[in-house]
Amino acid sequence: MPSSQLSRRKRRKTPRYDRLIAAFILIVGFVGILIFFLSTLGHGKPSESTNQVAKNSGKSSQSQSKSTTKSEKSSDKKDASLPNSKTTDWDMVLVNREHPKDEMNPELTQIGNIQVDSRIAKSAEAFLAAAQAINPAEHFISGYRSVAYQTSLYNQYVEQEMAADPSLDRSAAEAKVQTYSQPAGMSEHQTGLAIDLSDVDSLNESTTAKQVAEIAPNYGFVLRFTADGTPSTGVGYEDWHFRYVGVENAKYMTAHHLTLEQYLKLLK
């Protein structure tokens, strides 16, 4: 056999590596594209676990929403117990050192030895009768006072304090007096809605003051200056000073231990 023919046969048996490499590259590329395509499809469609997380999140949000709604309803219930009163109601008028008033000139009715706003006359009489059922010695001490009368009374108290303690100057004496009596224009006695009621004519010496204070709300009155209320009223405890605010308001204020100042803030 000629050598040239033998040489051709040997060349046919030699593998074509360039073709194999090209085929391999094509296969790897195809597999890569396929994997990428499948991966993209996987990201586009949420898995069951993702759906479950979303469902749980939705349930949690609904639960929180229901909880908030319940809380709001509970808050509404608390607000609902507050009397439907306004700070501008005639029996809610506030007179103190921070809220002075000029002469108010209410229409007055005489009850025994005192005068009161005519709108509370019947309530005051009923309150007195109930107090006398507890202690027959209960009586009215003071009611409506004009600005002029309050000026005279206040100055009298200041002079008494200075006479009792010569070390006091007028400013110090006034500070002491204001724990139990107020300057003209700053005393709610001028409203005709306040009464002093006791079984004795001395402040904080009544033996039945507690029982009388307990029945006061039934007639629309509250003990105006309680010991706990001093920080908001600026006035010390007075066992005989009652203020008319209406039955519903009086019962709410007493049940929640509120002064008039505190109660008015709730109504705003």
PDB file of C-alpha atoms in Angstrom:
ATOM      1  CA  MET A   1       0.000   0.000   0.000  1.00  0.00           C
ATOM      2  CA  PRO A   2       1.393   3.363  -0.979  1.00  0.00           C
ATOM      3  CA  SER A   3       2.601   5.468   1.872  1.00  0.00           C
ATOM      4  CA  SER A   4       0.418   8.412   0.839  1.00  0.00           C
ATOM      5  CA  GLN A   5      -2.751   6.363   1.196  1.00  0.00           C
ATOM      6  CA  LEU A   6      -1.656   5.085   4.604  1.00  0.00           C
ATOM      7  CA  SER A   7      -1.049   8.639   5.708  1.00  0.00           C
ATOM      8  CA  ARG A   8      -4.588   9.674   4.711  1.00  0.00           C
ATOM      9  CA  ARG A   9      -6.095   6.806   6.700  1.00  0.00           C
ATOM     10  CA  LYS A  10      -4.216   7.793   9.797  1.00  0.00           C
ATOM     11  CA  ARG A  11      -5.447  11.385   9.503  1.00  0.00           C
ATOM     12  CA  ARG A  12      -9.076  10.211   9.350  1.00  0.00           C
ATOM     13  CA  LYS A  13      -8.693   8.448  12.694  1.00  0.00           C
ATOM     14  CA  THR A  14      -7.355  11.587  14.401  1.00  0.00           C
ATOM     15  CA  PRO A  15     -10.167  13.102  16.704  1.00  0.00           C
ATOM     16  CA  ARG A  16     -11.440  16.597  15.953  1.00  0.00           C
ATOM     17  CA  TYR A  17     -11.090  18.253  19.402  1.00  0.00           C
ATOM     18  CA  ASP A  18     -12.124  21.635  18.126  1.00  0.00           C
ATOM     19  CA  ARG A  19     -15.583  20.287  17.296  1.00  0.00           C
ATOM     20  CA  LEU A  20     -15.940  18.601  20.666  1.00  0.00           C
ATOM     21  CA  ILE A  21     -15.000  21.783  22.479  1.00  0.00           C
ATOM     22  CA  ALA A  22     -17.483  23.806  20.454  1.00  0.00           C
ATOM     23  CA  ALA A  23     -20.250  21.281  21.162  1.00  0.00           C
ATOM     24  CA  PHE A  24     -19.425  21.315  24.871  1.00  0.00           C
ATOM     25  CA  ILE A  25     -19.570  25.112  24.974  1.00  0.00           C
ATOM     26  CA  LEU A  26     -22.968  25.070  23.247  1.00  0.00           C
ATOM     27  CA  ILE A  27     -24.332  22.514  25.720  1.00  0.00           C
ATOM     28  CA  VAL A  28     -23.041  24.460  28.753  1.00  0.00           C
ATOM     29  CA  GLY A  29     -24.524  27.677  27.369  1.00  0.00           C
ATOM     30  CA  PHE A  30     -27.904  26.045  26.763  1.00  0.00           C
ATOM     31  CA  VAL A  31     -27.965  24.559  30.272  1.00  0.00           C
ATOM     32  CA  GLY A  32     -27.043  27.955  31.750  1.00  0.00           C
ATOM     33  CA  ILE A  33     -29.824  29.712  29.851  1.00  0.00           C
ATOM     34  CA  LEU A  34     -32.305  27.029  30.920  1.00  0.00           C
ATOM     35  CA  ILE A  35     -31.307  27.379  34.586  1.00  0.00           C
ATOM     36  CA  PHE A  36     -31.587  31.169  34.415  1.00  0.00           C
ATOM     37  CA  PHE A  37     -35.030  30.955  32.798  1.00  0.00           C
ATOM     38  CA  LEU A  38     -36.318  28.502  35.419  1.00  0.00           C
ATOM     39  CA  SER A  39     -34.870  30.651  38.207  1.00  0.00           C
ATOM     40  CA  THR A  40     -36.674  33.724  36.839  1.00  0.00           C
ATOM     41  CA  LEU A  41     -39.963  31.841  36.791  1.00  0.00           C
ATOM     42  CA  GLY A  42     -39.395  30.791  40.398  1.00  0.00           C
ATOM     43  CA  HIS A  43     -38.941  34.399  41.560  1.00  0.00           C
ATOM     44  CA  GLY A  44     -41.999  35.611  39.672  1.00  0.00           C
ATOM     45  CA  LYS A  45     -44.372  33.142  41.336  1.00  0.00           C
ATOM     46  CA  PRO A  46     -44.532  33.200  45.166  1.00  0.00           C
ATOM     47  CA  SER A  47     -43.815  29.907  46.841  1.00  0.00           C
ATOM     48  CA  GLU A  48     -46.280  28.272  49.210  1.00  0.00           C
ATOM     49  CA  SER A  49     -44.176  29.379  52.180  1.00  0.00           C
ATOM     50  CA  THR A  50     -44.227  32.966  50.904  1.00  0.00           C
ATOM     51  CA  ASN A  51     -47.986  32.820  50.517  1.00  0.00           C
ATOM     52  CA  GLN A  52     -48.311  31.454  54.040  1.00  0.00           C
ATOM     53  CA  VAL A  53     -46.183  34.282  55.453  1.00  0.00           C
ATOM     54  CA  ALA A  54     -48.344  36.799  53.615  1.00  0.00           C
ATOM     55  CA  LYS A  55     -51.500  35.175  54.968  1.00  0.00           C
ATOM     56  CA  ASN A  56     -50.112  35.194  58.501  1.00  0.00           C
ATOM     57  CA  SER A  57     -49.095  38.837  58.101  1.00  0.00           C
ATOM     58  CA  GLY A  58     -52.598  39.688  56.908  1.00  0.00           C
ATOM     59  CA  LYS A  59     -54.151  37.882  59.860  1.00  0.00           C
ATOM     60  CA  SER A  60     -51.791  39.715  62.223  1.00  0.00           C
ATOM     61  CA  SER A  61     -52.780  43.077  60.715  1.00  0.00           C
ATOM     62  CA  GLN A  62     -56.461  42.193  61.010  1.00  0.00           C
ATOM     63  CA  SER A  63     -55.912  41.129  64.609  1.00  0.00           C
ATOM     64  CA  GLN A  64     -54.137  44.402  65.397  1.00  0.00           C
ATOM     65  CA  SER A  65     -56.915  46.333  63.658  1.00  0.00           C
ATOM     66  CA  LYS A  66     -59.572  44.521  65.708  1.00  0.00           C
ATOM     67  CA  SER A  67     -57.562  45.153  68.871  1.00  0.00           C
ATOM     68  CA  THR A  68     -57.344  48.866  68.034  1.00  0.00           C
ATOM     69  CA  THR A  69     -61.072  48.962  67.333  1.00  0.00           C
ATOM     70  CA  LYS A  70     -61.807  47.308  70.674  1.00  0.00           C
ATOM     71  CA  SER A  71     -59.529  49.809  72.403  1.00  0.00           C
ATOM     72  CA  GLU A  72     -61.323  52.691  70.686  1.00  0.00           C
ATOM     73  CA  LYS A  73     -64.691  51.251  71.693  1.00  0.00           C
ATOM     74  CA  SER A  74     -63.464  50.922  75.275  1.00  0.00           C
ATOM     75  CA  SER A  75     -62.331  54.556  75.171  1.00  0.00           C
ATOM     76  CA  ASP A  76     -65.735  55.553  73.805  1.00  0.00           C
ATOM     77  CA  LYS A  77     -67.403  53.756  76.699  1.00  0.00           C
ATOM     78  CA  LYS A  78     -65.338  55.745  79.188  1.00  0.00           C
ATOM     79  CA  ASP A  79     -66.203  58.986  77.426  1.00  0.00           C
ATOM     80  CA  ALA A  80     -69.848  57.970  77.320  1.00  0.00           C
ATOM     81  CA  SER A  81     -70.009  57.972  81.119  1.00  0.00           C
ATOM     82  CA  LEU A  82     -69.066  61.644  81.186  1.00  0.00           C
ATOM     83  CA  PRO A  83     -72.160  63.849  81.546  1.00  0.00           C
ATOM     84  CA  ASN A  84     -73.190  65.718  78.417  1.00  0.00           C
ATOM     85  CA  SER A  85     -72.339  69.098  79.909  1.00  0.00           C
ATOM     86  CA  LYS A  86     -70.520  72.121  78.519  1.00  0.00           C
ATOM     87  CA  THR A  87     -68.043  74.458  80.150  1.00  0.00           C
ATOM     88  CA  THR A  88     -70.364  77.298  79.166  1.00  0.00           C
ATOM     89  CA  ASP A  89     -73.347  75.935  81.122  1.00  0.00           C
ATOM     90  CA  TRP A  90     -74.577  78.377  83.771  1.00  0.00           C
ATOM     91  CA  ASP A  91     -73.908  75.911  86.605  1.00  0.00           C
ATOM     92  CA  MET A  92     -70.347  75.281  85.373  1.00  0.00           C
ATOM     93  CA  VAL A  93     -69.138  78.869  85.788  1.00  0.00           C
ATOM     94  CA  LEU A  94     -65.666  78.995  87.330  1.00  0.00           C
ATOM     95  CA  VAL A  95     -64.589  81.794  89.650  1.00  0.00           C
ATOM     96  CA  ASN A  96     -61.212  81.643  91.386  1.00  0.00           C
ATOM     97  CA  ARG A  97     -57.942  83.570  91.570  1.00  0.00           C
ATOM     98  CA  GLU A  98     -57.064  82.580  88.011  1.00  0.00           C
ATOM     99  CA  HIS A  99     -60.568  83.256  86.684  1.00  0.00           C
ATOM    100  CA  PRO A 100     -61.872  86.433  88.350  1.00  0.00           C
ATOM    101  CA  LYS A 101     -65.308  87.814  87.504  1.00  0.00           C
ATOM    102  CA  ASP A 102     -66.924  91.213  87.752  1.00  0.00           C
ATOM    103  CA  GLU A 103     -70.183  91.602  89.662  1.00  0.00           C
ATOM    104  CA  MET A 104     -72.476  88.899  88.255  1.00  0.00           C
ATOM    105  CA  ASN A 105     -75.825  90.124  89.615  1.00  0.00           C
ATOM    106  CA  PRO A 106     -77.735  86.815  89.551  1.00  0.00           C
ATOM    107  CA  GLU A 107     -81.470  86.745  90.190  1.00  0.00           C
ATOM    108  CA  LEU A 108     -81.698  85.916  93.886  1.00  0.00           C
ATOM    109  CA  THR A 109     -84.098  84.079  96.188  1.00  0.00           C
ATOM    110  CA  GLN A 110     -84.058  84.388  99.967  1.00  0.00           C
ATOM    111  CA  ILE A 111     -83.760  81.117 101.906  1.00  0.00           C
ATOM    112  CA  GLY A 112     -83.779  81.736 105.625  1.00  0.00           C
ATOM    113  CA  ASN A 113     -80.839  83.969 106.424  1.00  0.00           C
ATOM    114  CA  ILE A 114     -79.091  83.710 103.025  1.00  0.00           C
ATOM    115  CA  GLN A 115     -79.703  84.431  99.353  1.00  0.00           C
ATOM    116  CA  VAL A 116     -78.910  82.109  96.446  1.00  0.00           C
ATOM    117  CA  ASP A 117     -79.320  82.101  92.682  1.00  0.00           C
ATOM    118  CA  SER A 118     -83.048  81.523  92.139  1.00  0.00           C
ATOM    119  CA  ARG A 119     -82.314  78.550  89.879  1.00  0.00           C
ATOM    120  CA  ILE A 120     -80.893  76.543  92.795  1.00  0.00           C
ATOM    121  CA  ALA A 121     -83.264  77.685  95.564  1.00  0.00           C
ATOM    122  CA  LYS A 122     -85.347  74.492  95.681  1.00  0.00           C
ATOM    123  CA  SER A 123     -82.251  72.284  95.546  1.00  0.00           C
ATOM    124  CA  ALA A 124     -80.625  74.240  98.381  1.00  0.00           C
ATOM    125  CA  GLU A 125     -83.754  73.929 100.543  1.00  0.00           C
ATOM    126  CA  ALA A 126     -83.950  70.181  99.896  1.00  0.00           C
ATOM    127  CA  PHE A 127     -80.244  69.792 100.706  1.00  0.00           C
ATOM    128  CA  LEU A 128     -80.674  71.655 103.992  1.00  0.00           C
ATOM    129  CA  ALA A 129     -83.642  69.470 104.964  1.00  0.00           C
ATOM    130  CA  ALA A 130     -81.658  66.297 104.228  1.00  0.00           C
ATOM    131  CA  ALA A 131     -78.673  67.613 106.208  1.00  0.00           C
ATOM    132  CA  GLN A 132     -80.920  68.422 109.162  1.00  0.00           C
ATOM    133  CA  ALA A 133     -82.184  64.835 109.075  1.00  0.00           C
ATOM    134  CA  ILE A 134     -78.581  63.856 109.801  1.00  0.00           C
ATOM    135  CA  ASN A 135     -77.985  66.607 112.346  1.00  0.00           C
ATOM    136  CA  PRO A 136     -80.800  69.000 113.351  1.00  0.00           C
ATOM    137  CA  ALA A 137     -78.184  71.680 114.070  1.00  0.00           C
ATOM    138  CA  GLU A 138     -77.247  72.003 110.386  1.00  0.00           C
ATOM    139  CA  HIS A 139     -77.909  75.510 109.062  1.00  0.00           C
ATOM    140  CA  PHE A 140     -76.886  77.951 106.348  1.00  0.00           C
ATOM    141  CA  ILE A 141     -73.971  80.205 107.244  1.00  0.00           C
ATOM    142  CA  SER A 142     -73.439  82.067 103.986  1.00  0.00           C
ATOM    143  CA  GLY A 143     -74.730  82.240 100.425  1.00  0.00           C
ATOM    144  CA  TYR A 144     -74.535  84.964  97.798  1.00  0.00           C
ATOM    145  CA  ARG A 145     -72.088  87.806  98.436  1.00  0.00           C
ATOM    146  CA  SER A 146     -71.732  90.959  96.369  1.00  0.00           C
ATOM    147  CA  VAL A 147     -68.286  92.129  95.295  1.00  0.00           C
ATOM    148  CA  ALA A 148     -68.548  95.017  97.762  1.00  0.00           C
ATOM    149  CA  TYR A 149     -69.390  92.704 100.656  1.00  0.00           C
ATOM    150  CA  GLN A 150     -66.597  90.290  99.727  1.00  0.00           C
ATOM    151  CA  THR A 151     -64.128  93.191  99.659  1.00  0.00           C
ATOM    152  CA  SER A 152     -65.096  94.202 103.185  1.00  0.00           C
ATOM    153  CA  LEU A 153     -65.016  90.620 104.487  1.00  0.00           C
ATOM    154  CA  TYR A 154     -61.644  89.847 102.895  1.00  0.00           C
ATOM    155  CA  ASN A 155     -60.007  92.984 104.309  1.00  0.00           C
ATOM    156  CA  GLN A 156     -61.422  92.148 107.718  1.00  0.00           C
ATOM    157  CA  TYR A 157     -59.808  88.709 107.637  1.00  0.00           C
ATOM    158  CA  VAL A 158     -56.461  90.185 106.566  1.00  0.00           C
ATOM    159  CA  GLU A 159     -56.500  92.667 109.449  1.00  0.00           C
ATOM    160  CA  GLN A 160     -57.369  89.899 111.892  1.00  0.00           C
ATOM    161  CA  GLU A 161     -54.405  87.808 110.726  1.00  0.00           C
ATOM    162  CA  MET A 162     -52.024  90.766 111.052  1.00  0.00           C
ATOM    163  CA  ALA A 163     -53.348  91.542 114.531  1.00  0.00           C
ATOM    164  CA  ALA A 164     -52.930  87.922 115.603  1.00  0.00           C
ATOM    165  CA  ASP A 165     -49.358  87.786 114.279  1.00  0.00           C
ATOM    166  CA  PRO A 166     -47.575  91.198 114.168  1.00  0.00           C
ATOM    167  CA  SER A 167     -44.669  89.639 112.256  1.00  0.00           C
ATOM    168  CA  LEU A 168     -46.895  89.315 109.191  1.00  0.00           C
ATOM    169  CA  ASP A 169     -46.905  92.088 106.607  1.00  0.00           C
ATOM    170  CA  ARG A 170     -50.018  92.548 104.476  1.00  0.00           C
ATOM    171  CA  SER A 171     -48.733  90.331 101.676  1.00  0.00           C
ATOM    172  CA  ALA A 172     -48.049  87.452 104.080  1.00  0.00           C
ATOM    173  CA  ALA A 173     -51.394  87.979 105.799  1.00  0.00           C
ATOM    174  CA  GLU A 174     -53.231  87.894 102.463  1.00  0.00           C
ATOM    175  CA  ALA A 175     -51.480  84.675 101.489  1.00  0.00           C
ATOM    176  CA  LYS A 176     -52.726  83.120 104.713  1.00  0.00           C
ATOM    177  CA  VAL A 177     -56.262  84.444 104.284  1.00  0.00           C
ATOM    178  CA  GLN A 178     -56.465  83.086 100.744  1.00  0.00           C
ATOM    179  CA  THR A 179     -56.315  79.542 102.083  1.00  0.00           C
ATOM    180  CA  TYR A 180     -59.881  80.077 103.365  1.00  0.00           C
ATOM    181  CA  SER A 181     -61.272  83.273 101.775  1.00  0.00           C
ATOM    182  CA  GLN A 182     -60.764  84.936  98.404  1.00  0.00           C
ATOM    183  CA  PRO A 183     -60.336  88.542  97.239  1.00  0.00           C
ATOM    184  CA  ALA A 184     -63.337  90.315  95.742  1.00  0.00           C
ATOM    185  CA  GLY A 185     -64.067  89.111  92.219  1.00  0.00           C
ATOM    186  CA  MET A 186     -62.352  85.789  92.928  1.00  0.00           C
ATOM    187  CA  SER A 187     -64.883  84.237  95.297  1.00  0.00           C
ATOM    188  CA  GLU A 188     -67.583  81.990  93.860  1.00  0.00           C
ATOM    189  CA  HIS A 189     -69.988  83.244  96.519  1.00  0.00           C
ATOM    190  CA  GLN A 190     -70.701  86.077  94.077  1.00  0.00           C
ATOM    191  CA  THR A 191     -72.203  83.524  91.641  1.00  0.00           C
ATOM    192  CA  GLY A 192     -75.061  82.721  94.017  1.00  0.00           C
ATOM    193  CA  LEU A 193     -74.252  79.041  93.422  1.00  0.00           C
ATOM    194  CA  ALA A 194     -72.201  78.518  96.587  1.00  0.00           C
ATOM    195  CA  ILE A 195     -73.408  77.973 100.145  1.00  0.00           C
ATOM    196  CA  ASP A 196     -71.725  77.436 103.477  1.00  0.00           C
ATOM    197  CA  LEU A 197     -73.592  74.786 105.466  1.00  0.00           C
ATOM    198  CA  SER A 198     -72.612  73.349 108.857  1.00  0.00           C
ATOM    199  CA  ASP A 199     -73.837  72.482 112.343  1.00  0.00           C
ATOM    200  CA  VAL A 200     -71.358  74.939 113.895  1.00  0.00           C
ATOM    201  CA  ASP A 201     -70.195  78.435 112.975  1.00  0.00           C
ATOM    202  CA  SER A 202     -66.528  77.457 112.969  1.00  0.00           C
ATOM    203  CA  LEU A 203     -64.697  76.132 109.923  1.00  0.00           C
ATOM    204  CA  ASN A 204     -63.685  72.453 109.913  1.00  0.00           C
ATOM    205  CA  GLU A 205     -65.162  71.685 113.323  1.00  0.00           C
ATOM    206  CA  SER A 206     -68.363  69.909 112.309  1.00  0.00           C
ATOM    207  CA  THR A 207     -68.861  66.374 113.604  1.00  0.00           C
ATOM    208  CA  THR A 208     -71.220  65.406 110.779  1.00  0.00           C
ATOM    209  CA  ALA A 209     -69.488  67.090 107.834  1.00  0.00           C
ATOM    210  CA  LYS A 210     -68.567  63.786 106.176  1.00  0.00           C
ATOM    211  CA  GLN A 211     -72.148  62.475 106.193  1.00  0.00           C
ATOM    212  CA  VAL A 212     -73.490  65.754 104.831  1.00  0.00           C
ATOM    213  CA  ALA A 213     -70.888  65.795 102.037  1.00  0.00           C
ATOM    214  CA  GLU A 214     -71.898  62.256 101.046  1.00  0.00           C
ATOM    215  CA  ILE A 215     -75.524  63.212 100.372  1.00  0.00           C
ATOM    216  CA  ALA A 216     -74.714  66.542  98.697  1.00  0.00           C
ATOM    217  CA  PRO A 217     -74.540  65.150  95.112  1.00  0.00           C
ATOM    218  CA  ASN A 218     -78.151  63.945  95.388  1.00  0.00           C
ATOM    219  CA  TYR A 219     -79.155  67.615  95.415  1.00  0.00           C
ATOM    220  CA  GLY A 220     -76.634  68.828  92.830  1.00  0.00           C
ATOM    221  CA  PHE A 221     -73.953  70.026  95.265  1.00  0.00           C
ATOM    222  CA  VAL A 222     -70.306  69.052  95.733  1.00  0.00           C
ATOM    223  CA  LEU A 223     -67.921  69.767  98.580  1.00  0.00           C
ATOM    224  CA  ARG A 224     -65.965  72.409  96.713  1.00  0.00           C
ATOM    225  CA  PHE A 225     -62.677  72.438  98.596  1.00  0.00           C
ATOM    226  CA  THR A 226     -61.497  68.954  99.537  1.00  0.00           C
ATOM    227  CA  ALA A 227     -58.145  68.180 101.132  1.00  0.00           C
ATOM    228  CA  ASP A 228     -56.957  66.256  98.059  1.00  0.00           C
ATOM    229  CA  GLY A 229     -58.120  68.990  95.715  1.00  0.00           C
ATOM    230  CA  THR A 230     -55.967  71.788  97.136  1.00  0.00           C
ATOM    231  CA  PRO A 231     -53.281  71.548  94.389  1.00  0.00           C
ATOM    232  CA  SER A 232     -55.875  72.384  91.714  1.00  0.00           C
ATOM    233  CA  THR A 233     -58.089  74.803  93.679  1.00  0.00           C
ATOM    234  CA  GLY A 234     -55.389  76.644  95.613  1.00  0.00           C
ATOM    235  CA  VAL A 235     -57.710  76.597  98.631  1.00  0.00           C
ATOM    236  CA  GLY A 236     -57.393  74.464 101.754  1.00  0.00           C
ATOM    237  CA  TYR A 237     -60.005  72.013 103.004  1.00  0.00           C
ATOM    238  CA  GLU A 238     -63.337  73.593 103.924  1.00  0.00           C
ATOM    239  CA  ASP A 239     -65.930  71.269 105.420  1.00  0.00           C
ATOM    240  CA  TRP A 240     -68.825  73.684 104.967  1.00  0.00           C
ATOM    241  CA  HIS A 241     -68.428  75.148 101.472  1.00  0.00           C
ATOM    242  CA  PHE A 242     -70.706  73.529  98.893  1.00  0.00           C
ATOM    243  CA  ARG A 243     -71.087  74.446  95.244  1.00  0.00           C
ATOM    244  CA  TYR A 244     -74.067  73.723  93.009  1.00  0.00           C
ATOM    245  CA  VAL A 245     -73.126  72.034  89.703  1.00  0.00           C
ATOM    246  CA  GLY A 246     -76.245  69.964  88.963  1.00  0.00           C
ATOM    247  CA  VAL A 247     -77.044  66.420  90.065  1.00  0.00           C
ATOM    248  CA  GLU A 248     -75.434  64.550  87.167  1.00  0.00           C
ATOM    249  CA  ASN A 249     -72.234  66.585  87.292  1.00  0.00           C
ATOM    250  CA  ALA A 250     -72.076  66.388  91.091  1.00  0.00           C
ATOM    251  CA  LYS A 251     -72.361  62.605  91.121  1.00  0.00           C
ATOM    252  CA  TYR A 252     -69.690  62.198  88.448  1.00  0.00           C
ATOM    253  CA  MET A 253     -67.291  64.617  90.136  1.00  0.00           C
ATOM    254  CA  THR A 254     -67.723  62.970  93.532  1.00  0.00           C
ATOM    255  CA  ALA A 255     -67.359  59.431  92.167  1.00  0.00           C
ATOM    256  CA  HIS A 256     -64.138  60.388  90.371  1.00  0.00           C
ATOM    257  CA  HIS A 257     -62.798  62.689  93.123  1.00  0.00           C
ATOM    258  CA  LEU A 258     -62.627  65.702  90.824  1.00  0.00           C
ATOM    259  CA  THR A 259     -62.532  69.380  91.674  1.00  0.00           C
ATOM    260  CA  LEU A 260     -64.456  71.791  89.471  1.00  0.00           C
ATOM    261  CA  GLU A 261     -61.185  72.890  87.866  1.00  0.00           C
ATOM    262  CA  GLN A 262     -60.310  69.288  86.962  1.00  0.00           C
ATOM    263  CA  TYR A 263     -63.811  68.465  85.780  1.00  0.00           C
ATOM    264  CA  LEU A 264     -63.968  71.435  83.429  1.00  0.00           C
ATOM    265  CA  LYS A 265     -60.775  70.238  81.730  1.00  0.00           C
ATOM    266  CA  LEU A 266     -62.477  66.920  80.975  1.00  0.00           C
ATOM    267  CA  LEU A 267     -65.421  68.692  79.401  1.00  0.00           C
ATOM    268  CA  LYS A 268     -63.256  70.640  76.949  1.00  0.00           C
TER     269      LYS A 268
END
